[in-house]
XYZ file of C-alpha atoms in Angstrom:
761
model
C 19.426 15.586 11.367
C 23.046 16.396 12.377
C 24.874 19.050 10.373
C 28.245 17.966 8.958
C 29.158 20.995 6.863
C 27.467 24.257 5.974
C 28.302 27.016 3.512
C 26.195 29.822 2.132
C 24.938 27.916 -0.905
C 24.820 24.379 0.450
C 25.037 22.153 3.507
C 25.886 18.505 4.156
C 23.585 16.740 6.598
C 23.455 13.315 8.213
C 20.078 11.529 8.207
C 20.244 7.961 9.511
C 22.639 6.143 7.195
C 22.370 8.857 4.520
C 24.727 11.782 3.944
C 22.734 14.463 2.155
C 24.100 17.276 0.024
C 21.445 19.983 0.290
C 21.845 22.813 -2.236
C 19.980 26.089 -1.696
C 18.380 27.024 -5.042
C 15.747 29.445 -3.727
C 17.314 32.451 -5.454
C 17.788 30.701 -8.801
C 15.500 31.875 -11.605
C 15.516 28.443 -13.272
C 14.534 24.931 -12.266
C 17.348 23.193 -10.365
C 17.916 19.903 -12.131
C 21.082 18.169 -13.217
C 19.734 16.500 -16.321
C 18.783 19.746 -18.088
C 21.522 22.158 -17.040
C 25.237 21.592 -17.664
C 26.309 24.334 -15.248
C 24.359 22.708 -12.407
C 25.963 19.355 -13.223
C 29.420 20.975 -13.136
C 28.672 22.592 -9.762
C 27.498 19.291 -8.298
C 30.627 17.483 -9.569
C 32.754 20.110 -7.789
C 30.774 19.650 -4.555
C 31.039 15.869 -4.751
C 34.824 16.146 -5.107
C 34.794 18.069 -1.812
C 32.224 15.718 -0.192
C 32.827 12.190 -1.539
C 30.617 10.437 1.056
C 27.326 11.966 -0.143
C 24.520 9.433 -0.770
C 21.704 11.780 -1.770
C 21.426 15.218 -3.399
C 18.587 17.660 -2.692
C 17.977 21.002 -4.366
C 15.671 23.191 -2.278
C 13.516 25.687 -4.100
C 9.735 26.025 -3.825
C 9.835 22.287 -4.469
C 12.554 19.889 -3.363
C 14.348 18.034 -6.172
C 15.858 14.841 -4.774
C 18.387 12.605 -6.528
C 18.500 9.178 -4.929
C 21.437 6.981 -3.978
C 21.818 5.310 -7.377
C 21.814 8.601 -9.282
C 24.179 10.193 -6.770
C 26.596 7.282 -7.137
C 26.697 7.772 -10.910
C 27.686 11.404 -10.375
C 30.233 10.431 -7.709
C 31.964 8.097 -10.171
C 32.323 10.974 -12.651
C 33.575 13.234 -9.832
C 36.209 10.647 -8.916
C 37.432 10.433 -12.525
C 37.557 14.230 -12.777
C 39.373 14.506 -9.444
C 41.927 11.880 -10.480
C 42.675 13.444 -13.865
C 42.783 17.039 -12.641
C 45.411 16.095 -10.049
C 47.698 14.478 -12.627
C 49.695 17.645 -13.364
C 52.137 15.926 -15.690
C 49.654 13.735 -17.502
C 49.805 15.957 -20.606
C 53.569 16.107 -21.028
C 53.696 12.734 -22.790
C 57.449 12.814 -22.283
C 57.857 15.172 -25.283
C 59.214 18.267 -23.534
C 62.551 19.416 -25.009
C 61.944 17.345 -28.176
C 61.991 20.348 -30.483
C 59.830 23.247 -31.625
C 57.696 21.157 -33.999
C 56.650 18.852 -31.216
C 56.102 21.735 -28.810
C 53.605 23.237 -31.273
C 51.934 19.845 -31.717
C 51.774 19.369 -27.944
C 50.255 22.816 -27.289
C 47.251 22.006 -29.498
C 46.662 18.702 -27.725
C 46.990 20.320 -24.305
C 44.338 22.945 -24.977
C 41.913 20.294 -26.244
C 42.519 17.903 -23.336
C 42.331 20.624 -20.720
C 38.956 21.688 -22.091
C 37.700 18.108 -22.015
C 39.009 17.276 -18.517
C 38.531 20.597 -16.751
C 35.274 21.721 -18.365
C 33.460 19.158 -20.519
C 33.913 16.239 -18.111
C 32.125 18.203 -15.366
C 29.376 19.632 -17.576
C 28.779 16.849 -20.065
C 30.629 13.615 -19.185
C 28.874 11.704 -21.961
C 30.026 14.386 -24.400
C 33.557 14.136 -22.985
C 33.540 10.395 -23.644
C 32.248 10.900 -27.200
C 35.022 13.466 -27.848
C 37.701 11.124 -26.510
C 36.461 8.331 -28.800
C 36.480 10.724 -31.761
C 39.991 11.942 -30.944
C 41.337 8.390 -30.658
C 39.872 7.621 -34.062
C 41.425 10.743 -35.639
C 44.847 10.227 -34.077
C 45.005 6.639 -35.285
C 44.420 7.946 -38.824
C 47.149 10.582 -38.302
C 49.510 7.948 -36.932
C 49.137 5.877 -40.087
C 50.178 8.915 -42.126
C 53.185 9.784 -39.926
C 56.583 8.918 -41.437
C 59.000 10.228 -38.791
C 59.737 7.701 -36.043
C 59.974 10.262 -33.247
C 56.646 11.867 -34.191
C 55.041 8.433 -34.387
C 56.254 7.681 -30.844
C 54.744 10.914 -29.551
C 51.425 10.288 -31.298
C 51.366 6.717 -29.929
C 51.888 8.091 -26.404
C 49.069 10.570 -26.972
C 46.728 7.785 -28.159
C 47.649 5.730 -25.061
C 46.758 8.719 -22.873
C 43.407 9.116 -24.616
C 42.675 5.416 -24.219
C 43.543 5.639 -20.549
C 40.966 8.418 -20.116
C 38.483 6.384 -22.183
C 38.958 3.353 -19.907
C 38.452 5.474 -16.789
C 35.164 6.770 -18.175
C 34.052 3.311 -19.299
C 34.498 2.213 -15.702
C 31.571 4.441 -14.697
C 27.955 3.346 -14.716
C 26.753 6.488 -16.508
C 28.976 5.914 -19.558
C 28.252 2.181 -19.665
C 24.510 2.732 -19.617
C 24.676 5.489 -22.244
C 26.629 3.461 -24.842
C 23.549 2.155 -26.731
C 22.357 5.757 -27.283
C 25.566 7.494 -28.435
C 24.944 7.428 -32.189
C 24.478 11.028 -33.347
C 25.149 12.476 -29.891
C 25.735 16.240 -30.040
C 28.357 17.290 -27.499
C 27.450 20.187 -25.245
C 23.965 20.622 -26.739
C 21.870 17.473 -26.395
C 20.820 16.862 -22.759
C 18.000 14.467 -23.663
C 20.189 11.460 -22.907
C 20.740 12.556 -19.300
C 16.996 12.438 -18.701
C 17.170 8.658 -19.055
C 19.434 8.392 -16.020
C 18.627 11.392 -13.831
C 14.979 11.712 -12.785
C 14.591 13.492 -9.451
C 11.906 12.758 -6.932
C 9.992 15.983 -6.392
C 8.282 17.133 -3.232
C 6.830 20.468 -2.177
C 8.919 22.006 0.581
C 6.037 21.669 3.062
C 6.297 17.853 3.071
C 9.068 15.347 3.736
C 7.782 12.362 1.757
C 9.492 12.014 -1.619
C 7.672 11.067 -4.767
C 9.082 9.924 -8.092
C 7.277 12.374 -10.326
C 7.805 10.569 -13.637
C 7.662 6.821 -14.345
C 10.644 5.095 -15.999
C 10.694 5.799 -19.738
C 10.613 2.097 -20.618
C 7.531 1.455 -18.454
C 4.432 -0.105 -20.040
C 1.131 1.307 -18.794
C -1.211 -1.399 -17.484
C -3.968 0.726 -16.012
C -4.996 4.295 -15.285
C -7.782 5.526 -13.018
C -8.642 8.328 -10.618
C -9.160 8.123 -6.868
C -10.916 11.475 -7.011
C -11.023 14.246 -9.578
C -7.569 15.559 -8.562
C -5.705 12.326 -7.786
C -4.548 10.006 -10.562
C -3.140 6.481 -10.386
C -1.127 4.817 -13.140
C -0.032 1.197 -12.910
C 3.046 0.286 -14.950
C 4.865 -2.886 -15.883
C 8.606 -2.317 -15.497
C 10.993 -4.443 -17.608
C 13.114 -6.619 -15.345
C 10.894 -6.108 -12.280
C 8.255 -8.664 -11.346
C 6.307 -6.114 -9.262
C 4.155 -3.518 -11.054
C 4.746 0.150 -10.267
C 1.828 1.924 -8.591
C 2.404 5.536 -9.619
C 0.422 8.090 -7.635
C -0.012 11.716 -8.695
C -1.767 13.586 -5.847
C -3.163 17.130 -6.096
C -0.289 18.651 -4.086
C 2.053 17.840 -6.978
C -0.041 19.758 -9.501
C -0.055 23.158 -7.815
C 1.606 26.250 -9.216
C 4.354 28.143 -7.368
C 1.994 30.723 -5.840
C -0.152 28.060 -4.197
C 2.917 26.180 -2.980
C 4.046 29.366 -1.288
C 0.623 29.833 0.326
C 0.722 26.290 1.707
C 4.251 26.706 3.016
C 3.420 29.962 4.793
C 0.193 28.508 6.227
C 2.016 25.402 7.417
C 4.653 27.448 9.225
C 1.881 29.351 10.986
C -0.052 26.189 11.921
C 3.048 24.398 13.246
C 3.036 26.839 16.164
C -0.231 25.251 17.346
C 0.544 21.662 18.295
C -2.527 19.516 19.018
C -2.856 18.479 22.642
C -3.415 14.928 23.819
C -7.013 15.854 24.562
C -7.552 17.075 20.991
C -6.300 13.743 19.656
C -9.063 11.926 21.535
C -11.476 13.344 18.958
C -9.424 13.329 15.730
C -12.348 14.210 13.475
C -13.126 17.322 15.494
C -9.425 18.226 15.595
C -9.104 17.885 11.822
C -12.194 20.024 11.297
C -10.741 22.709 13.576
C -7.439 22.722 11.691
C -9.307 22.735 8.390
C -11.310 25.826 9.364
C -8.227 27.645 10.648
C -6.209 26.632 7.588
C -8.872 27.690 5.100
C -9.228 31.121 6.702
C -5.469 31.514 6.923
C -4.966 30.589 3.255
C -7.656 33.052 2.159
C -6.039 35.781 4.253
C -2.568 35.066 2.852
C -3.941 34.980 -0.703
C -5.553 38.399 -0.273
C -2.313 39.772 1.146
C -0.436 38.528 -1.945
C -3.114 39.704 -4.361
C -4.164 36.185 -5.407
C -7.757 35.372 -6.280
C -8.845 32.036 -4.780
C -12.319 30.555 -5.030
C -13.845 28.965 -1.933
C -13.312 25.536 -3.520
C -9.607 26.258 -4.110
C -9.206 27.451 -0.513
C -10.862 24.282 0.786
C -8.729 22.047 -1.434
C -5.560 23.738 -0.181
C -6.818 23.486 3.406
C -7.358 19.742 2.990
C -3.762 19.357 1.779
C -2.588 21.474 4.702
C -4.421 19.296 7.218
C -2.860 16.170 5.701
C 0.635 17.516 6.320
C 0.088 18.954 9.787
C -2.201 16.783 11.924
C -2.748 14.087 9.293
C -0.703 11.286 7.741
C 0.356 12.810 4.415
C 0.310 10.594 1.355
C -0.699 7.587 3.478
C -4.157 9.137 3.568
C -4.220 9.450 -0.219
C -3.189 5.808 -0.631
C -5.875 4.614 1.769
C -8.538 6.521 -0.135
C -7.931 4.191 -3.079
C -10.522 1.441 -2.654
C -8.321 -0.932 -4.655
C -5.476 -0.709 -2.144
C -5.712 -3.523 0.403
C -2.413 -3.335 2.306
C 0.279 -0.699 2.710
C 3.765 -1.619 3.987
C 6.490 0.784 5.100
C 9.704 -1.003 5.994
C 12.640 0.137 8.087
C 14.937 1.874 7.790
C 12.378 4.430 6.670
C 13.619 6.683 3.899
C 15.678 4.087 2.056
C 12.928 2.082 0.360
C 9.597 2.982 -1.269
C 6.185 2.124 0.103
C 4.787 -1.233 -1.021
C 1.097 -2.031 -1.445
C -1.167 -4.966 -2.181
C -3.535 -4.004 -4.990
C -6.921 -5.554 -5.655
C -6.112 -6.123 -9.333
C -2.298 -6.279 -9.453
C -1.317 -7.939 -6.147
C 2.060 -6.848 -4.764
C 3.154 -3.457 -6.147
C 5.952 -1.008 -5.472
C 4.941 2.652 -5.310
C 6.650 5.852 -6.363
C 6.451 7.130 -2.764
C 9.418 7.180 -0.370
C 8.557 8.363 3.149
C 11.149 10.127 5.277
C 12.338 9.394 8.794
C 10.598 12.592 9.934
C 7.324 11.192 8.567
C 7.774 7.897 10.388
C 8.501 9.506 13.742
C 5.566 11.894 13.322
C 3.169 9.054 12.470
C 4.343 6.980 15.430
C 3.735 9.883 17.824
C 0.244 10.428 16.427
C -0.655 6.731 16.728
C 0.508 6.724 20.348
C -1.795 9.663 21.078
C -4.731 8.322 19.043
C -4.619 4.858 20.603
C -3.538 5.727 24.128
C -1.149 2.767 23.869
C 2.615 2.779 24.465
C 5.301 2.380 21.804
C 8.773 2.164 23.306
C 11.549 -0.332 24.004
C 9.423 -2.121 26.589
C 6.431 -2.127 24.200
C 7.873 -2.314 20.654
C 4.527 -3.269 19.066
C 1.489 -1.043 18.704
C -1.777 -2.238 17.159
C -4.433 0.382 16.543
C -6.756 1.708 13.859
C -6.800 4.741 11.612
C -10.218 6.196 10.807
C -10.351 8.768 8.024
C -13.314 10.389 6.344
C -13.113 8.041 3.357
C -11.167 5.072 4.705
C -10.528 2.830 7.698
C -7.407 0.787 8.320
C -5.889 -1.473 10.912
C -2.395 -0.266 11.799
C 0.541 -2.248 13.144
C 3.687 -0.388 14.181
C 6.948 -1.993 15.289
C 10.031 -0.271 16.663
C 13.318 -1.048 18.348
C 14.448 -3.490 19.671
C 12.072 -5.738 17.710
C 12.899 -3.851 14.525
C 16.667 -3.185 14.505
C 16.167 -0.484 11.846
C 13.764 1.644 13.863
C 10.142 2.122 12.874
C 8.057 0.141 10.390
C 4.332 0.297 9.605
C 1.698 -2.004 8.130
C -1.773 -0.737 7.181
C -4.622 -3.149 6.421
C -7.300 -1.166 4.629
C -10.894 -2.071 5.370
C -13.515 -1.876 2.712
C -15.596 1.314 2.883
C -18.804 -0.723 3.071
C -19.052 -4.151 4.725
C -18.320 -7.194 2.617
C -21.331 -9.343 1.784
C -21.840 -12.927 0.682
C -23.010 -11.799 -2.791
C -19.787 -9.798 -3.191
C -17.756 -12.851 -2.248
C -19.755 -14.932 -4.716
C -18.936 -12.392 -7.414
C -15.181 -12.536 -6.763
C -15.370 -16.336 -6.340
C -14.144 -16.514 -2.770
C -17.251 -18.611 -2.140
C -19.927 -19.973 -4.452
C -23.705 -19.572 -4.124
C -24.161 -22.944 -2.389
C -21.562 -22.053 0.265
C -23.282 -18.699 0.786
C -26.639 -20.451 1.152
C -25.201 -22.974 3.616
C -23.575 -20.297 5.780
C -26.771 -18.232 5.713
C -28.730 -21.262 6.959
C -26.171 -21.918 9.720
C -26.318 -18.296 10.886
C -30.106 -18.336 11.080
C -29.680 -21.595 12.975
C -27.663 -19.744 15.673
C -24.504 -21.817 15.380
C -21.008 -21.155 16.730
C -18.532 -20.485 13.946
C -14.790 -19.952 13.724
C -13.376 -18.330 10.604
C -9.777 -19.454 10.250
C -6.927 -18.938 7.860
C -3.493 -17.440 7.471
C -2.779 -13.725 7.435
C -4.422 -11.958 4.468
C -6.699 -14.932 3.892
C -9.873 -12.823 4.167
C -11.147 -14.351 7.394
C -11.941 -11.007 9.031
C -13.750 -9.802 5.910
C -15.706 -13.061 5.856
C -16.649 -12.582 9.495
C -17.776 -9.030 8.666
C -19.981 -10.308 5.846
C -21.449 -12.849 8.270
C -22.586 -9.978 10.490
C -24.637 -8.682 7.562
C -26.437 -12.049 7.447
C -27.611 -11.794 11.057
C -31.214 -10.576 11.156
C -31.565 -6.993 12.354
C -34.048 -8.102 15.001
C -31.184 -9.511 17.102
C -28.726 -7.575 19.207
C -25.061 -7.930 18.284
C -22.055 -7.369 20.574
C -18.641 -7.046 18.926
C -15.478 -7.475 21.010
C -12.178 -6.378 19.430
C -8.757 -5.133 20.522
C -8.332 -3.294 17.221
C -11.537 -2.203 15.542
C -11.719 -3.913 12.166
C -15.304 -5.132 11.904
C -17.860 -2.733 10.303
C -19.691 -1.756 13.486
C -20.365 1.852 12.446
C -21.716 0.732 9.068
C -23.999 -1.814 10.752
C -25.295 0.847 13.099
C -26.149 3.054 10.121
C -27.948 0.072 8.580
C -30.226 -0.119 11.602
C -28.551 -2.881 13.603
C -28.774 -3.023 17.376
C -25.012 -3.333 17.756
C -22.621 -2.557 20.604
C -18.842 -2.401 20.163
C -16.412 -3.218 22.973
C -12.733 -2.313 22.651
C -10.409 -4.379 24.802
C -6.705 -4.450 25.554
C -4.419 -5.809 22.860
C -3.009 -9.243 23.598
C 0.436 -7.838 22.676
C 0.279 -4.986 25.187
C 1.999 -5.514 28.536
C -0.101 -2.921 30.289
C -2.960 -0.609 29.464
C -5.953 1.085 31.004
C -8.176 -0.990 28.705
C -10.070 -4.048 29.888
C -8.648 -7.444 28.942
C -10.338 -9.381 26.143
C -11.377 -12.194 28.480
C -13.085 -9.738 30.839
C -14.679 -8.019 27.840
C -16.227 -11.286 26.671
C -17.491 -12.149 30.159
C -18.938 -8.651 30.462
C -20.784 -9.119 27.166
C -22.675 -12.046 28.685
C -24.147 -9.648 31.235
C -25.426 -7.262 28.576
C -28.479 -9.285 27.670
C -29.406 -11.779 24.971
C -27.056 -11.041 22.074
C -25.063 -12.493 19.230
C -21.406 -12.382 20.244
C -18.703 -11.617 17.680
C -15.001 -11.682 18.637
C -12.680 -9.970 16.173
C -9.724 -12.287 16.679
C -8.945 -15.003 19.206
C -5.330 -14.509 20.236
C -4.789 -15.334 23.895
C -6.491 -16.077 27.189
C -9.787 -14.680 25.897
C -10.236 -18.045 24.148
C -11.349 -19.616 27.431
C -13.905 -16.861 28.003
C -15.139 -17.221 24.410
C -15.770 -20.926 24.876
C -17.689 -20.144 28.020
C -19.859 -17.891 25.853
C -20.177 -20.600 23.204
C -21.413 -23.129 25.741
C -23.881 -20.639 27.163
C -25.127 -19.102 23.928
C -24.728 -21.774 21.244
C -28.394 -22.727 21.188
C -29.727 -19.165 21.370
C -27.554 -16.829 19.298
C -24.707 -16.776 16.833
C -21.249 -16.801 18.417
C -18.427 -16.250 15.957
C -14.811 -15.149 15.743
C -11.607 -15.441 13.754
C -8.451 -17.390 14.547
C -5.224 -18.223 12.762
C -5.121 -21.764 11.393
C -4.581 -23.423 8.028
C -7.021 -26.306 8.564
C -9.507 -27.555 11.192
C -6.915 -29.542 13.124
C -4.594 -26.503 13.245
C -7.478 -24.574 14.799
C -8.024 -27.352 17.355
C -4.298 -27.501 18.109
C -4.093 -23.740 18.636
C -7.218 -23.538 20.800
C -6.487 -26.562 22.980
C -2.695 -26.738 23.155
C -1.659 -23.103 22.708
C -4.588 -21.273 24.309
C -5.299 -23.954 26.945
C -9.009 -24.424 26.277
C -10.156 -27.861 27.566
C -10.831 -30.460 24.868
C -14.413 -30.854 25.958
C -14.937 -27.085 25.663
C -13.650 -27.100 22.071
C -16.693 -29.196 21.186
C -18.736 -26.031 21.588
C -17.417 -25.130 18.116
C -20.002 -26.111 15.514
C -18.465 -24.945 12.246
C -14.921 -24.074 11.128
C -14.590 -22.116 7.887
C -11.091 -22.205 6.401
C -10.018 -19.538 3.905
C -6.577 -19.116 2.370
C -4.941 -17.514 -0.659
C -4.648 -19.801 -3.700
C -1.752 -19.096 -6.055
C -1.721 -19.284 -9.824
C 0.607 -21.722 -11.593
C 3.112 -18.947 -12.369
C 3.041 -17.843 -8.685
C 2.483 -14.257 -9.833
C -1.133 -14.075 -8.707
C -3.080 -15.158 -5.666
C -6.800 -15.365 -5.052
C -8.649 -15.602 -1.760
C -10.787 -18.726 -1.536
C -12.762 -20.557 1.131
C -11.244 -24.041 1.129
C -13.351 -25.885 3.686
C -16.591 -25.614 5.580
C -16.218 -28.209 8.302
C -18.484 -29.253 11.134
C -17.109 -30.348 14.499
C -18.868 -33.431 15.809
C -19.258 -34.124 19.499
C -18.630 -37.860 19.912
C -14.805 -37.843 20.044
C -12.873 -37.958 23.310
C -9.160 -37.377 22.746
C -8.354 -36.419 19.159
C -11.002 -35.144 16.709
C -8.812 -35.932 13.705
C -8.238 -39.577 14.596
C -11.808 -40.078 15.804
C -13.506 -38.464 12.770
C -14.539 -35.398 14.717
C -14.073 -33.182 11.652
C -16.502 -33.696 8.781
C -16.266 -31.514 5.680
C -19.598 -30.213 4.419
C -17.924 -28.462 1.495
C -14.351 -28.693 0.166
C -12.375 -26.764 -2.446
C -11.914 -28.399 -5.845
C -8.628 -27.154 -7.307
C -9.426 -28.028 -10.919
C -12.795 -26.309 -10.918
C -11.655 -23.482 -8.606
C -14.782 -23.703 -6.467
C -16.215 -25.313 -3.351
C -17.995 -28.605 -3.898
C -20.526 -30.201 -1.530
C -19.365 -33.454 0.037
C -21.465 -36.615 0.097
C -22.060 -36.029 3.809
C -23.776 -32.740 2.994
C -25.660 -34.058 -0.028
C -26.912 -37.068 1.928
C -27.847 -35.022 4.971
C -25.259 -36.676 7.187
C -24.598 -33.547 9.240
C -25.182 -33.494 12.966
C -25.154 -29.691 13.062
C -27.784 -29.317 10.333
C -29.896 -32.065 11.935
C -29.611 -30.235 15.241
C -30.878 -27.029 13.615
C -33.703 -28.950 11.937
C -34.650 -30.537 15.247
C -35.696 -27.151 16.600
C -37.888 -26.222 13.599
C -41.218 -27.995 13.184
C -41.159 -27.948 9.380
C -37.673 -29.474 9.217
C -37.783 -32.216 11.869
C -36.920 -35.501 10.168
C -37.176 -33.868 6.740
C -33.708 -33.479 5.228
C -35.194 -32.606 1.826
C -36.829 -29.518 3.315
C -33.529 -28.434 4.897
C -31.615 -28.983 1.657
C -34.221 -27.126 -0.398
C -34.033 -24.153 1.952
C -30.242 -24.058 1.623
C -30.626 -24.198 -2.175
C -33.226 -21.410 -2.028
C -30.782 -19.150 -0.179
C -28.030 -20.074 -2.648
C -30.313 -19.307 -5.592
C -31.070 -15.874 -4.154
C -27.387 -14.982 -3.683
C -26.645 -16.156 -7.211
C -29.566 -14.160 -8.624
C -28.276 -10.946 -7.016
C -24.874 -11.434 -8.617
C -26.429 -12.124 -12.040
C -28.677 -9.058 -11.831
C -25.743 -6.872 -10.748
C -23.607 -8.057 -13.661
C -26.428 -7.802 -16.176
C -27.611 -4.338 -15.165
C -24.179 -3.072 -13.977
C -25.847 -2.066 -10.723
C -23.183 -2.939 -8.128
C -25.294 -1.569 -5.274
C -27.291 -4.816 -5.503
C -24.323 -6.594 -3.882
C -23.594 -4.033 -1.173
C -24.545 -4.369 2.481
C -27.478 -1.963 2.405
C -29.362 -3.921 -0.229
C -28.172 -7.307 1.059
C -29.675 -6.552 4.476
C -32.875 -5.322 2.860
C -32.978 -8.432 0.655
C -32.541 -10.728 3.664
C -35.295 -8.920 5.546
C -37.679 -9.268 2.590
C -36.771 -12.948 2.251
C -37.676 -13.638 5.890
C -40.872 -11.599 5.618
C -41.978 -13.393 2.446
C -41.113 -16.781 3.996
C -43.269 -15.956 7.016
C -46.161 -14.745 4.834
C -46.056 -17.844 2.614
C -45.934 -20.096 5.652
C -48.958 -18.364 7.167
C -50.812 -18.563 3.878
C -50.135 -22.174 2.804
C -49.045 -23.767 6.102
C -45.447 -24.444 5.041
C -42.496 -22.680 3.399
C -43.023 -23.178 -0.340
C -39.477 -22.466 -1.604
C -40.492 -21.913 -5.227
C -43.170 -19.466 -4.213
C -40.818 -17.652 -1.843
C -38.206 -17.255 -4.566
C -40.794 -16.082 -7.112
C -42.085 -13.350 -4.798
C -38.584 -12.326 -3.689
C -37.359 -12.249 -7.300
C -40.334 -10.127 -8.308
C -39.496 -7.680 -5.518
C -35.849 -7.420 -6.661
C -36.914 -6.718 -10.247
C -39.265 -3.974 -9.088
C -36.521 -2.322 -7.036
C -34.100 -2.426 -9.978
C -36.715 -0.935 -12.280
C -37.458 1.879 -9.827
C -33.753 2.697 -9.526
C -33.394 2.857 -13.301
C -36.292 5.269 -13.762
């Protein structure tokens, strides 16, 4: 941050495209804000006259009080008017000098009044100055009507013209224009309430760079309020004239008193001396724990030195904040702890725009958080160390993941030359627990029949591609598919950026192995390429193979795996594509997989966002479940190689089975049935089993809604439910010689009811 000008009480700094007036208010015994203090406003007007290029104003005390570009411009306009008028030395003469003693006496009274307004009131209370000018014009017009002498009338007319000239100058400023509706009853020099409508500083503690708008706009309408944890509050507001809701975050660091701010600042200065090494970043959880322990002890020691009594809980809370602003990611971590936040976007140039999010309930939102350039550069350095991947002019894209104690996110970073404005970040938050089919049924992304069909296909060891545009939910759908795989089978997951819930599956008892491969966007890396990773997985034994996303040359290796494993285990992955033919076109023409190899794909599941009629809302929906038939030679679209089993009905907002599915005209389902003695040549048995699975998924959703027990839809119980279903099916088959679907459902349903009852006791 280059220094332009520095004096004892202030300095002017250059930060990117901003010129910052930084005023030192540490020694002041009052809060440094313009809206409440006329002397501070006057001082700032004087400084802006000297520094007319300032774009932001910061008062530094224990907190930083930051006035943004728009507010600074309003003050600059007043400073320009003041500067112009104060330099007009002869503007008060009115051409009446040497007109006689009577007019000299009249002039002296006007001069004193105008000098007070221009030299003092305009700097301290520009709205009051405008109100006084209006009042004076009104009074002088009345006096003019009473004046009989021609020469006096001419002088008064000149005086009124001067007042109107000042009035017009003030009306040319944004502050005066915006204040006009509120001027009735305004009390000059006393009432500062009106300034609070226009000047609302962003407030940050001095140990952090990120700025936060502490108060919402006064005209905001509250839509929602909830807590992320006991100390962190979220308010969602509707702002008149803005189509995006405001996501207003109030974290614990903005609720501390001055003593605790000082403790954090002192502790931070001490911790800055210890910079984490590259080796420490290889185990971020251990590093954070080390810094937490050091920080907690340091805070307790500083508190004792200052005579402050802190409980262990208070020391730990302060230590957590300290870790966030030293080795952590600041308010990004707080945002990602909100389970309703799905995406976080930070655009370049960093520092000029707020953070944007995608909210589970309110879609696209703007936040009250404005990160600084220092934050962005710090985050980029940490992601380079965490990932071991480059981020420079030769490699302007970095894909990695951020794993926190209460959140996981996929991270994409871009920098110059790809981003001409420097750094930009995108965070895709992963759900804390894996998605499940019952959860998707609840939020209507799929319906029970689709869930039952997919469950049947997974047990049938098919090859599936989950396709869609960005933010269509395809990765989440793939993750929920993992939960449907029986725990008796081994699962290998190959990803360049870890998004699938491998750790959660491991905790659920799955035999799962993760493989991290080189990003398709990276030019060089010590990591193994995705194609080699997939081929290696085939040497790791009989396993289900899951590929996070098919992007590049790994597609050929994946189709090798599909041809080898299609009849033994599930092979699945995600790919970008808006419909089945787009998937074919990308795989064959872009990724150079032979046409005959593409036939190894059994099922393509297309998901995409569906918008509401007003375009204000969007909902993730599965639009097609399509099987790929094997008889075509050149073009599956022209030769009926794609057959929809289910398709989205726009009017009913749900997937509907096609006649091909209802009539059993599905080669894939027949192929599955051909390997199961009870299903060979018996489409009714296949269909009834699909309906049984659908009925079970639907029952879980109904029980969860009825009892308000959301854990019934989570992965832990879904896996347990699937295990019980398979066990009951096997027992019924052994007992009666076939799978009696009604009996299976009755026993499974009885088990669910018993579990719910036990939980409620």
